[in-house]
CSV table of C-alpha atoms and ligand atoms in Angstrom, one decimal:
chain,number,residue,atom,x,y,z
A,1,MET,CA,-47.6,93.5,-58.1
A,2,SER,CA,-47.8,92.9,-61.0
A,3,VAL,CA,-49.8,94.8,-64.5
A,4,SER,CA,-46.5,95.9,-66.3
A,5,TYR,CA,-42.9,94.8,-64.7
A,6,LYS,CA,-41.9,98.5,-64.1
A,7,GLY,CA,-44.9,98.8,-61.7
A,8,ILE,CA,-42.7,97.1,-59.3
A,9,GLY,CA,-39.6,99.2,-60.2
A,10,TRP,CA,-37.3,101.8,-57.5
A,11,ASN,CA,-38.6,102.9,-54.8
A,12,ARG,CA,-36.2,105.1,-51.9
A,13,PHE,CA,-36.8,102.2,-50.0
A,14,LYS,CA,-35.1,100.0,-52.4
A,15,LYS,CA,-32.2,101.8,-53.2
A,16,ARG,CA,-30.8,102.7,-49.8
A,17,TYR,CA,-31.1,99.1,-48.9
A,18,ASP,CA,-28.6,98.3,-52.9
A,19,LEU,CA,-27.1,101.1,-51.8
A,20,LEU,CA,-26.7,99.2,-47.7
A,21,LEU,CA,-26.1,95.8,-49.5
A,22,THR,CA,-22.8,97.5,-51.7
A,23,ALA,CA,-21.7,99.4,-48.5
A,24,GLY,CA,-21.4,96.1,-47.2
A,25,VAL,CA,-19.6,94.0,-49.4
A,26,VAL,CA,-17.2,96.3,-50.3
A,27,SER,CA,-16.0,96.7,-46.6
A,28,CYS,CA,-16.7,92.7,-47.0
A,29,LEU,CA,-14.0,92.5,-49.9
A,30,VAL,CA,-11.2,95.5,-48.0
A,31,LEU,CA,-11.4,93.7,-44.6
A,32,PHE,CA,-10.7,90.1,-45.3
A,33,MET,CA,-7.8,91.2,-48.7
A,34,GLY,CA,-6.4,92.8,-46.1
A,35,VAL,CA,-7.3,89.9,-43.8
A,36,THR,CA,-5.6,87.2,-46.6
A,37,MET,CA,-2.4,89.9,-46.8
A,38,PHE,CA,-1.8,89.9,-43.1
A,39,LEU,CA,-1.5,86.3,-42.8
A,40,ASN,CA,0.0,85.9,-45.8
A,41,PRO,CA,1.7,88.2,-46.9
A,42,LYS,CA,3.5,86.6,-50.5
A,43,ALA,CA,-0.4,86.2,-51.5
A,44,THR,CA,-0.5,88.2,-55.1
A,45,LEU,CA,-3.3,90.9,-56.1
A,46,GLU,CA,-5.9,88.1,-57.8
A,47,ILE,CA,-5.4,85.7,-55.1
A,48,GLN,CA,-6.2,88.1,-52.3
A,49,LEU,CA,-8.5,89.1,-54.2
A,50,LEU,CA,-9.6,85.0,-55.3
A,51,ARG,CA,-10.0,84.8,-51.8
A,52,ALA,CA,-11.5,87.5,-50.6
A,53,THR,CA,-15.3,87.0,-53.2
A,54,ALA,CA,-15.1,83.9,-52.1
A,55,ILE,CA,-15.3,84.8,-48.3
A,56,THR,CA,-17.4,87.5,-49.7
A,57,ALA,CA,-20.0,85.1,-51.7
A,58,PHE,CA,-19.8,82.4,-49.4
A,59,LEU,CA,-21.6,84.9,-46.3
A,60,LEU,CA,-23.7,86.7,-48.8
A,61,LEU,CA,-25.5,82.6,-49.2
A,62,HIS,CA,-25.8,82.5,-45.1
A,63,LEU,CA,-27.7,85.8,-44.7
A,64,VAL,CA,-30.0,84.3,-48.2
A,65,LEU,CA,-30.4,81.3,-46.5
A,66,ILE,CA,-31.6,82.5,-42.9
A,67,ILE,CA,-33.4,85.3,-44.0
A,68,GLY,CA,-36.5,82.8,-45.0
A,69,PRO,CA,-36.7,81.3,-41.8
A,70,MET,CA,-35.5,84.1,-39.7
A,71,THR,CA,-38.5,86.3,-41.0
A,72,ARG,CA,-41.0,83.5,-39.3
A,73,LEU,CA,-38.9,83.9,-35.8
A,74,ASP,CA,-38.2,87.9,-35.6
A,75,LYS,CA,-40.5,90.4,-37.9
A,76,ARG,CA,-37.7,92.2,-36.9
A,77,TRP,CA,-36.1,90.4,-40.4
A,78,LEU,CA,-38.5,91.6,-42.7
A,79,PRO,CA,-37.0,94.7,-44.2
A,80,LEU,CA,-34.1,92.1,-45.3
A,81,LEU,CA,-36.5,89.5,-47.2
A,82,TYR,CA,-38.0,92.7,-49.0
A,83,ASN,CA,-35.2,92.6,-51.7
A,84,ARG,CA,-33.4,89.7,-51.3
A,85,ARG,CA,-33.8,88.8,-55.0
A,86,HIS,CA,-30.5,92.3,-54.9
A,87,LEU,CA,-28.2,89.7,-52.5
A,88,GLY,CA,-29.1,86.6,-55.0
A,89,VAL,CA,-27.3,88.2,-57.5
A,90,THR,CA,-24.6,90.3,-55.8
A,91,LEU,CA,-24.0,87.4,-54.0
A,92,PHE,CA,-23.9,85.5,-58.5
A,93,LEU,CA,-21.4,88.0,-59.3
A,94,LEU,CA,-18.6,88.0,-56.6
A,95,ALA,CA,-18.7,83.7,-56.8
A,96,LEU,CA,-18.3,84.1,-61.3
A,97,ILE,CA,-15.9,86.9,-60.5
A,98,HIS,CA,-13.3,84.4,-57.7
A,99,ALA,CA,-14.8,81.6,-60.4
A,100,VAL,CA,-13.3,83.7,-63.2
A,101,LEU,CA,-9.7,84.8,-61.1
A,102,ALA,CA,-9.6,80.8,-60.2
A,103,ILE,CA,-9.9,79.4,-63.5
A,104,ILE,CA,-7.2,81.9,-64.9
A,105,ILE,CA,-4.6,82.2,-61.8
A,106,TYR,CA,-4.8,77.5,-62.0
A,107,HIS,CA,-5.8,76.9,-64.8
A,108,GLY,CA,-5.4,79.6,-67.8
A,109,GLY,CA,-2.2,77.6,-67.9
A,110,ALA,CA,-3.4,74.4,-69.4
A,111,ASP,CA,-2.7,73.3,-73.0
A,112,ILE,CA,-6.6,72.6,-73.1
A,113,ASN,CA,-9.8,74.5,-72.2
A,114,PRO,CA,-9.4,76.5,-68.6
A,115,ILE,CA,-12.7,75.1,-68.5
A,116,LEU,CA,-12.3,72.1,-69.0
A,117,SER,CA,-8.6,71.4,-67.4
A,118,VAL,CA,-11.4,72.0,-63.8
A,119,LEU,CA,-13.6,69.3,-64.8
A,120,VAL,CA,-10.4,66.4,-65.5
A,121,THR,CA,-7.8,67.9,-63.8
A,122,ASP,CA,-8.2,69.7,-60.5
A,123,SER,CA,-4.8,71.3,-62.1
A,124,GLY,CA,-3.4,73.9,-59.5
A,125,SER,CA,-4.5,73.4,-56.9
A,126,HIS,CA,-2.1,70.9,-54.4
A,127,MET,CA,-5.2,69.8,-52.4
A,128,GLY,CA,-5.0,66.3,-52.7
A,129,ASP,CA,-7.2,64.3,-55.9
A,130,PHE,CA,-10.9,65.5,-54.5
A,131,PRO,CA,-11.7,67.7,-57.5
A,132,PHE,CA,-13.5,70.2,-54.7
A,133,GLN,CA,-13.7,73.0,-58.0
A,134,VAL,CA,-16.2,70.9,-59.7
A,135,PHE,CA,-18.8,71.6,-57.1
A,136,GLY,CA,-18.1,74.9,-57.2
A,137,LEU,CA,-18.4,74.7,-61.1
A,138,ILE,CA,-21.8,73.1,-60.0
A,139,ALA,CA,-22.6,76.0,-57.4
A,140,LEU,CA,-21.5,78.1,-59.5
A,141,LEU,CA,-24.3,76.8,-62.3
A,142,ILE,CA,-27.0,77.2,-60.1
A,143,LEU,CA,-26.1,80.8,-59.3
A,144,PHE,CA,-26.3,81.8,-62.3
A,145,VAL,CA,-29.7,80.1,-63.4
A,146,MET,CA,-31.6,81.6,-60.5
A,147,ALA,CA,-29.9,85.0,-60.7
A,148,ALA,CA,-30.8,85.3,-64.9
A,149,THR,CA,-33.9,83.8,-63.1
A,150,SER,CA,-34.8,86.6,-60.5
A,151,HIS,CA,-36.7,89.1,-62.5
A,152,ASP,CA,-41.1,88.3,-62.5
A,153,PHE,CA,-40.9,88.2,-65.7
A,154,TRP,CA,-39.9,84.8,-65.0
A,155,LEU,CA,-42.1,84.4,-61.6
A,156,ALA,CA,-45.0,84.6,-64.7
A,157,ASN,CA,-44.0,83.3,-67.1
A,158,LEU,CA,-41.9,79.7,-65.4
A,159,THR,CA,-45.3,79.3,-63.3
A,160,ALA,CA,-44.5,79.6,-59.9
A,161,PRO,CA,-44.5,76.2,-59.3
A,162,ILE,CA,-41.2,75.8,-61.9
A,163,TRP,CA,-39.6,78.9,-60.5
A,164,LYS,CA,-39.7,78.2,-56.4
A,165,SER,CA,-38.3,74.5,-57.6
A,166,LEU,CA,-35.7,76.7,-59.6
A,167,HIS,CA,-35.0,78.7,-56.3
A,168,MET,CA,-35.4,75.8,-54.3
A,169,GLY,CA,-31.2,74.8,-56.0
A,170,VAL,CA,-30.7,76.9,-53.5
A,171,TYR,CA,-30.2,74.3,-51.1
A,172,PHE,CA,-28.4,72.0,-53.4
A,173,ALA,CA,-25.6,74.8,-54.5
A,174,TYR,CA,-24.8,75.5,-51.0
A,175,ALA,CA,-24.3,71.4,-50.4
A,176,CYS,CA,-22.4,71.7,-53.0
A,177,LEU,CA,-19.9,74.7,-51.3
A,178,VAL,CA,-19.7,73.0,-48.3
A,179,ILE,CA,-18.0,70.6,-50.5
A,180,HIS,CA,-16.4,73.2,-51.9
A,181,VAL,CA,-15.0,74.1,-49.8
A,182,ALA,CA,-13.7,71.8,-46.9
A,183,PHE,CA,-12.5,69.8,-49.6
A,184,GLY,CA,-10.7,72.4,-50.6
A,185,VAL,CA,-9.5,75.5,-48.6
A,186,LEU,CA,-9.6,73.6,-45.2
A,187,GLN,CA,-6.5,70.8,-46.9
A,188,THR,CA,-4.7,73.3,-46.5
A,189,GLU,CA,-5.3,75.7,-43.9
A,190,THR,CA,-5.8,73.2,-40.8
A,191,HIS,CA,-5.7,76.0,-38.7
A,192,VAL,CA,-8.9,74.7,-35.8
A,193,GLY,CA,-10.4,78.3,-35.8
A,194,TYR,CA,-12.1,78.1,-39.9
A,195,ILE,CA,-12.9,74.3,-39.8
A,196,VAL,CA,-15.0,75.7,-36.0
A,197,LEU,CA,-15.7,78.8,-38.8
A,198,MET,CA,-17.7,76.7,-41.4
A,199,GLY,CA,-19.3,74.5,-38.2
A,200,LEU,CA,-21.1,77.6,-36.8
A,201,GLY,CA,-22.5,78.5,-40.3
A,202,ILE,CA,-23.8,75.4,-40.9
A,203,GLY,CA,-24.9,75.1,-37.8
A,204,LEU,CA,-26.4,78.2,-38.0
A,205,VAL,CA,-28.5,77.9,-41.4
A,206,VAL,CA,-30.1,73.9,-40.1
A,207,GLY,CA,-30.3,75.3,-37.1
A,208,VAL,CA,-32.7,78.6,-38.1
A,209,HIS,CA,-34.2,76.6,-40.4
A,210,LEU,CA,-34.7,73.5,-38.0
A,211,MET,CA,-36.5,76.0,-35.3
A,212,ALA,CA,-38.8,78.1,-38.7
A,213,GLY,CA,-40.3,74.4,-38.9
A,214,TRP,CA,-40.4,74.5,-35.4
A,215,LYS,CA,-42.6,77.2,-35.1
A,216,GLN,CA,-44.5,77.0,-38.4
A,217,TRP,CA,-45.6,72.5,-37.1
A,218,CYS,CA,-46.8,74.4,-33.4
A,219,ILE,CA,-48.9,77.4,-35.4
A,220,ASP,CA,-50.3,74.7,-37.9
A,221,ARG,CA,-51.4,72.7,-34.5
A,222,GLU,CA,-52.9,75.0,-32.6
A,223,PHE,CA,-54.5,76.1,-35.5
A,224,GLN,CA,-55.5,72.7,-36.1
A,225,VAL,CA,-59.6,72.5,-36.4
A,226,GLU,CA,-60.9,69.6,-37.5
A,227,THR,CA,-64.8,68.7,-36.7
A,228,ARG,CA,-66.6,68.0,-39.5
A,229,ARG,CA,-70.1,69.0,-40.3
A,230,ASP,CA,-72.2,67.0,-42.0
A,231,ASP,CA,-73.0,69.9,-44.9
A,232,GLY,CA,-69.1,69.5,-45.0
A,233,PHE,CA,-68.8,73.0,-43.0
A,234,ILE,CA,-65.7,73.1,-39.5
A,235,GLU,CA,-66.4,75.6,-36.8
A,236,VAL,CA,-62.8,76.7,-36.6
A,237,CYS,CA,-63.0,79.1,-34.4
A,238,ARG,CA,-65.5,81.5,-32.1
A,239,VAL,CA,-66.3,85.0,-33.5
A,240,ASP,CA,-65.3,87.0,-30.2
A,241,GLN,CA,-61.6,85.3,-31.5
A,242,LEU,CA,-61.3,87.3,-34.6
A,243,LYS,CA,-59.9,91.8,-34.4
A,244,GLU,CA,-61.5,93.5,-36.7
A,245,ASN,CA,-59.0,94.2,-39.1
A,246,ILE,CA,-56.5,91.7,-37.7
A,247,PRO,CA,-56.9,88.4,-39.9
A,248,HIS,CA,-56.6,85.0,-37.7
A,249,GLY,CA,-55.1,81.6,-39.0
A,250,VAL,CA,-56.8,78.3,-39.2
A,251,THR,CA,-55.5,75.3,-40.6
A,252,VAL,CA,-58.2,73.0,-42.2
A,253,GLY,CA,-56.9,69.9,-43.7
A,254,GLY,CA,-53.3,70.8,-43.7
A,255,GLU,CA,-54.0,73.8,-45.7
A,256,ARG,CA,-53.5,77.7,-44.1
A,257,VAL,CA,-56.7,80.1,-44.2
A,258,ALA,CA,-56.6,83.4,-43.0
A,259,ILE,CA,-59.9,84.2,-42.2
A,260,ILE,CA,-60.7,87.8,-41.5
A,261,GLN,CA,-63.4,90.1,-39.7
A,262,TYR,CA,-63.7,93.7,-41.8
A,263,GLU,CA,-65.9,97.0,-42.4
A,264,GLY,CA,-67.8,96.0,-39.0
A,265,ASN,CA,-69.2,92.9,-39.4
A,266,LYS,CA,-68.0,91.0,-42.5
A,267,ILE,CA,-66.1,88.1,-42.3
A,268,SER,CA,-64.7,86.3,-45.4
A,269,ALA,CA,-61.7,83.8,-45.6
A,270,VAL,CA,-59.2,83.2,-48.4
A,271,SER,CA,-56.0,81.1,-48.7
A,272,GLY,CA,-53.6,82.3,-45.8
A,273,VAL,CA,-50.5,81.8,-48.5
A,274,CYS,CA,-49.7,84.6,-50.8
A,275,GLN,CA,-49.2,83.7,-54.2
A,276,HIS,CA,-46.6,86.1,-54.9
A,277,GLN,CA,-43.7,84.0,-53.6
A,278,ASN,CA,-45.6,82.2,-50.9
A,279,GLY,CA,-45.5,84.2,-47.6
A,280,PRO,CA,-48.1,84.8,-44.8
A,281,LEU,CA,-50.8,86.4,-45.2
A,282,VAL,CA,-52.2,85.6,-42.1
A,283,GLU,CA,-48.8,87.4,-40.3
A,284,GLY,CA,-50.9,90.5,-43.4
A,285,ARG,CA,-52.4,93.6,-42.0
A,286,PHE,CA,-55.7,95.1,-43.4
A,287,ILE,CA,-54.8,97.9,-45.0
A,288,LYS,CA,-57.4,100.2,-47.4
A,289,GLY,CA,-59.5,97.3,-47.8
A,290,CYS,CA,-57.5,95.1,-48.5
A,291,LEU,CA,-55.0,92.0,-47.4
A,292,THR,CA,-51.5,93.1,-47.2
A,293,CYS,CA,-48.7,90.7,-47.8
A,294,PRO,CA,-46.1,91.0,-45.2
A,295,TRP,CA,-43.6,90.5,-47.2
A,296,HIS,CA,-43.8,92.7,-51.3
A,297,GLY,CA,-47.2,93.9,-49.7
A,298,TYR,CA,-49.3,91.9,-52.8
A,299,GLN,CA,-53.2,93.1,-52.0
A,300,TYR,CA,-56.5,91.0,-51.8
A,301,VAL,CA,-59.6,91.7,-51.5
A,302,PRO,CA,-61.0,89.9,-48.7
A,303,ALA,CA,-64.3,88.6,-50.0
A,304,SER,CA,-63.0,88.1,-54.0
A,305,GLY,CA,-59.3,87.0,-53.7
A,306,SER,CA,-58.1,89.3,-56.1
A,307,SER,CA,-56.0,92.2,-55.8
A,308,PRO,CA,-57.7,95.4,-57.1
A,309,GLU,CA,-57.8,96.6,-60.2
A,310,PRO,CA,-56.0,96.9,-62.6
A,311,PHE,CA,-54.1,94.5,-60.4
A,312,THR,CA,-54.4,90.1,-61.6
A,313,GLU,CA,-53.4,88.2,-58.6
A,314,LYS,CA,-55.5,85.9,-57.5
A,315,ILE,CA,-55.7,83.4,-54.8
A,316,PRO,CA,-58.2,80.5,-53.5
A,317,THR,CA,-61.2,82.1,-51.2
A,318,PHE,CA,-63.5,79.4,-48.4
A,319,ASN,CA,-67.5,79.6,-48.1
A,320,ILE,CA,-67.4,80.4,-44.9
A,321,ARG,CA,-71.1,81.3,-42.1
A,322,VAL,CA,-71.8,82.1,-38.6
A,323,GLU,CA,-74.3,80.8,-36.5
A,324,ASN,CA,-74.6,80.5,-32.7
A,325,ASP,CA,-71.2,83.5,-32.5
A,326,LYS,CA,-69.0,80.5,-34.3
A,327,VAL,CA,-67.2,80.6,-37.6
A,328,PHE,CA,-67.8,78.3,-40.0
A,329,LEU,CA,-65.7,77.0,-42.6
A,330,ASN,CA,-65.7,75.0,-45.5
A,331,PRO,CA,-62.1,73.2,-46.6
A,332,LYS,CA,-62.3,72.7,-50.1
A,333,PRO,CA,-60.8,76.0,-51.7
A,334,ASN,CA,-62.9,78.0,-54.5
A,335,ARG,CA,-61.0,78.6,-57.0
A,336,ALA,CA,-59.1,81.4,-57.1
A,337,GLY,CA,-60.5,85.2,-57.0
A,338,SER,CA,-64.9,82.7,-56.5
A,339,HIS,CA,-66.1,86.2,-55.3
A,340,VAL,CA,-68.0,85.2,-51.4
A,341,GLU,CA,-70.3,86.7,-49.8
A,342,PRO,CA,-68.8,87.3,-46.4
A,343,ALA,CA,-70.9,85.9,-43.4
A,344,LEU,CA,-72.4,88.7,-41.5
A,345,ILE,CA,-72.0,88.9,-37.3
B,1,MET,CA,-16.6,62.5,-73.4
B,2,ILE,CA,-17.3,65.8,-70.8
B,3,ALA,CA,-15.5,67.4,-73.7
B,4,ILE,CA,-18.5,67.6,-76.6
B,5,GLY,CA,-20.5,67.9,-73.0
B,6,LEU,CA,-19.1,71.1,-72.6
B,7,SER,CA,-18.9,72.9,-76.5
B,8,LEU,CA,-22.3,71.8,-76.7
B,9,LEU,CA,-23.2,73.3,-73.4
B,10,GLY,CA,-21.8,76.4,-74.6
B,11,PHE,CA,-22.4,76.0,-78.1
B,12,TYR,CA,-26.6,76.6,-76.3
B,13,LEU,CA,-26.4,78.7,-74.6
B,14,ALA,CA,-24.6,81.3,-76.8
B,15,LEU,CA,-27.7,80.5,-79.2
B,16,GLY,CA,-29.8,81.4,-76.4
B,17,PHE,CA,-27.7,84.8,-76.1
B,18,ILE,CA,-28.6,85.8,-79.5
B,19,PHE,CA,-32.0,84.6,-79.1
B,20,GLY,CA,-31.8,86.0,-76.1
B,21,LEU,CA,-31.0,89.5,-77.9
B,22,LEU,CA,-33.8,89.5,-80.9
B,23,PHE,CA,-36.5,88.7,-77.7
B,24,ALA,CA,-36.0,91.7,-76.3
B,25,PHE,CA,-35.6,93.8,-78.6
B,26,LEU,CA,-37.6,92.9,-80.9
B,27,GLY,CA,-40.8,92.2,-79.3
B,28,GLY,CA,-40.6,88.8,-78.0
B,29,ALA,CA,-41.5,89.3,-74.9
B,30,LYS,CA,-43.9,91.9,-75.5
B,31,ARG,CA,-45.5,89.8,-77.4
B,32,ILE,CA,-46.4,86.6,-75.4
B,33,ASP,CA,-46.4,89.0,-71.7
B,34,PRO,CA,-48.5,92.1,-72.1
B,35,GLY,CA,-46.3,92.4,-68.9
B,36,ALA,CA,-43.1,93.4,-70.4
B,37,VAL,CA,-45.0,96.2,-73.5
B,38,GLU,CA,-43.8,99.0,-71.0
B,39,GLY,CA,-40.1,97.6,-70.9
B,40,SER,CA,-36.8,99.4,-69.7
B,41,TRP,CA,-33.8,99.5,-71.8
B,42,GLY,CA,-32.3,97.9,-68.4
B,43,PHE,CA,-35.1,95.8,-68.3
B,44,LYS,CA,-34.3,94.2,-71.6
B,45,VAL,CA,-31.0,94.0,-70.8
B,46,LEU,CA,-31.9,91.5,-67.3
B,47,LEU,CA,-33.9,89.4,-69.9
B,48,ILE,CA,-31.1,88.0,-72.2
B,49,PRO,CA,-29.4,85.5,-69.1
B,50,GLY,CA,-32.9,83.9,-68.8
B,51,CYS,CA,-33.4,83.2,-71.9
B,52,MET,CA,-29.8,82.6,-72.6
B,53,ILE,CA,-31.1,79.3,-70.7
B,54,PHE,CA,-34.7,78.8,-71.3
B,55,TRP,CA,-34.8,79.9,-75.4
B,56,PRO,CA,-36.6,77.0,-76.7
B,57,TYR,CA,-39.4,77.1,-74.8
B,58,LEU,CA,-39.2,81.3,-75.6
B,59,LEU,CA,-39.5,80.6,-79.0
B,60,PHE,CA,-42.1,78.5,-78.6
B,61,ARG,CA,-44.6,80.7,-76.9
B,62,TRP,CA,-43.5,83.0,-79.3
B,63,ILE,CA,-43.7,81.4,-82.8
B,64,LYS,CA,-47.3,80.2,-81.0
B,65,SER,CA,-48.0,84.3,-79.3
B,66,SER,CA,-49.0,82.8,-76.4
B,67,ALA,CA,-49.7,84.4,-73.2
B,68,PRO,CA,-48.4,83.4,-70.1
B,69,PRO,CA,-49.6,80.2,-68.3
B,70,VAL,CA,-52.2,80.7,-66.1
B,71,GLU,CA,-51.4,78.7,-63.5
B,72,CYS,CA,-54.2,75.7,-62.4
B,73,SER,CA,-52.8,74.8,-59.0
B,74,ARG,CA,-54.6,75.1,-55.8
B,75,HIS,CA,-52.7,75.8,-53.7
B,76,ARG,CA,-49.0,75.9,-52.9
C,1,HEM,C1,-15.8,77.3,-62.1
C,1,HEM,C2,-16.5,77.3,-60.0
C,1,HEM,C3,-15.5,78.3,-59.4
C,1,HEM,C4,-14.0,77.0,-59.2
C,1,HEM,C5,-13.2,76.8,-60.0
C,1,HEM,C6,-13.1,77.7,-57.9
C,1,HEM,C7,-11.5,77.2,-57.7
C,1,HEM,C8,-11.6,77.4,-56.0
C,1,HEM,C9,-10.2,77.7,-55.9
C,1,HEM,C10,-9.1,76.8,-56.7
C,1,HEM,C11,-10.2,77.7,-54.5
C,1,HEM,C12,-8.7,77.8,-54.0
C,1,HEM,C13,-8.4,79.0,-54.0
C,1,HEM,C14,-6.8,79.5,-52.7
C,1,HEM,O1,-7.0,78.7,-51.1
C,1,HEM,O2,-6.3,79.9,-54.2
C,1,HEM,C15,-11.8,78.3,-53.9
C,1,HEM,C16,-11.4,78.4,-52.9
C,1,HEM,C17,-13.2,78.7,-52.4
C,1,HEM,N1,-13.7,78.6,-53.1
C,1,HEM,FE1,-13.9,78.6,-54.9
C,1,HEM,N2,-14.0,77.7,-57.4
C,1,HEM,C18,-15.4,78.2,-57.3
C,1,HEM,C19,-16.9,78.2,-57.3
C,1,HEM,C20,-16.8,79.0,-56.3
C,1,HEM,C21,-18.8,79.1,-55.9
C,1,HEM,C22,-19.8,79.4,-56.5
C,1,HEM,C23,-18.1,80.1,-54.3
C,1,HEM,C24,-19.4,80.6,-54.0
C,1,HEM,C25,-19.3,81.2,-53.4
C,1,HEM,C26,-16.5,79.5,-54.3
C,1,HEM,C27,-16.4,79.8,-52.5
C,1,HEM,C28,-15.3,79.4,-52.7
C,1,HEM,C29,-15.0,80.2,-50.8
C,1,HEM,C30,-16.2,80.2,-50.0
C,1,HEM,C31,-13.4,79.2,-51.6
C,1,HEM,C32,-12.7,79.4,-49.5
C,1,HEM,C33,-12.0,80.5,-49.6
C,1,HEM,C34,-11.0,80.4,-49.9
C,1,HEM,O3,-9.5,80.4,-50.2
C,1,HEM,O4,-10.4,81.6,-48.2
C,1,HEM,N3,-15.9,78.9,-55.5
C,1,HEM,N4,-12.2,77.8,-54.9
C,2,FES,S1,-44.8,87.2,-51.2
C,2,FES,FE1,-44.4,89.2,-51.7
C,2,FES,S2,-46.5,89.9,-51.9
C,2,FES,FE2,-46.9,87.7,-50.2
């Protein structure tokens, strides 16, 4: 959590993650250079590297895109999510190598600025008239913005909503790259196998997003509660539905709320969405007096919605009440970090 | 047209790079964000690419010495 950005720092898990990432990327590069050499023995080393970095980057992009929804579907994906940004930065660096090679190889000889040449001529690529490289360039710029702002410093200084919208750009980049590949290399390499692989990739990305969205929709609907009383409170569950130290998720007026019973007889309600990157606090655990986010471990004291000192993160709290073994909640959120006396059972 | 746009973009990024060096190493980051006070050398280098993009905004904040914005959206 943020006190000093150093505090998030390095730990053994993160180091192992990066080691595995590097090993994976290097093996992919070697593998794809081998494949290119095998399929196309005349390809020069630069072309092999151009293709290997492109395919590795494109594969990595698929991984980046499916991690989010996959964690919603299967918790075993959580460790990958923890350090997703390093995947993004690696992806950008690989794409950059690919782009620089492409510009040198296909545009280096042009008598205008080579980057301008990418935009106006598509020279050197005998792949039809479609300016597929422009789409590569657009995607590269988006990936650059995301990689450059991936540090928590930018999350704090640009504010979460802006940062998140920037990082939603990844979907636009993906669309551009699908065009870049479909109207680029797939115009010359017309073997049906490539087209099937590409289709599978797109299907996977779209499919897991739909499945995760569907699951969330079902959860929201299942936990949807809407019988408001005159005092504004809504019955959200029975006391015996709560298990100590395990958050219980409800959705009121479209807001996800985590209700937690802790320290024996106390019940508090806070936002079910983590301040850090909207992680599902509802699926978090209760550790050392704090509701702990499953994504990167940010913690919140249930009664105040604030991270324990010296951290400063805050989420909204909700007024809560227990009557006749039923839990009632006021769906109007309190300012983030406002203390609310826990209800007692 | 495209050529002029490209030169302007290059110019903008280059200015941002120079600004980034100053901002990261001469205390700009520390000034606007208490979380950056103990920043290591690597952290400062990592800030530079982002500065290339957002330097006008950071410059504005540096001049005003304003702390990170407090977010007031209720729920995200
Ligand atoms: C300035 C930006 C870019 C330029 C000029 C560019 C140029 C090219 C060119 C000329 C090819 C055809 C290469 C060949 O078959 O010999 C290609 C293919 C490809 N590019 Fe890009 N590209 C750019 C950005 C990107 C980015 C950001 C990605 C992201 C991952 C990407 C992914 C791919 C892929 C997957 C292929 C097909 C790989 C293959 O040829 O086997 N490109 N690009
Ligand atoms: S989303 Fe990162 S800790 Fe909750």
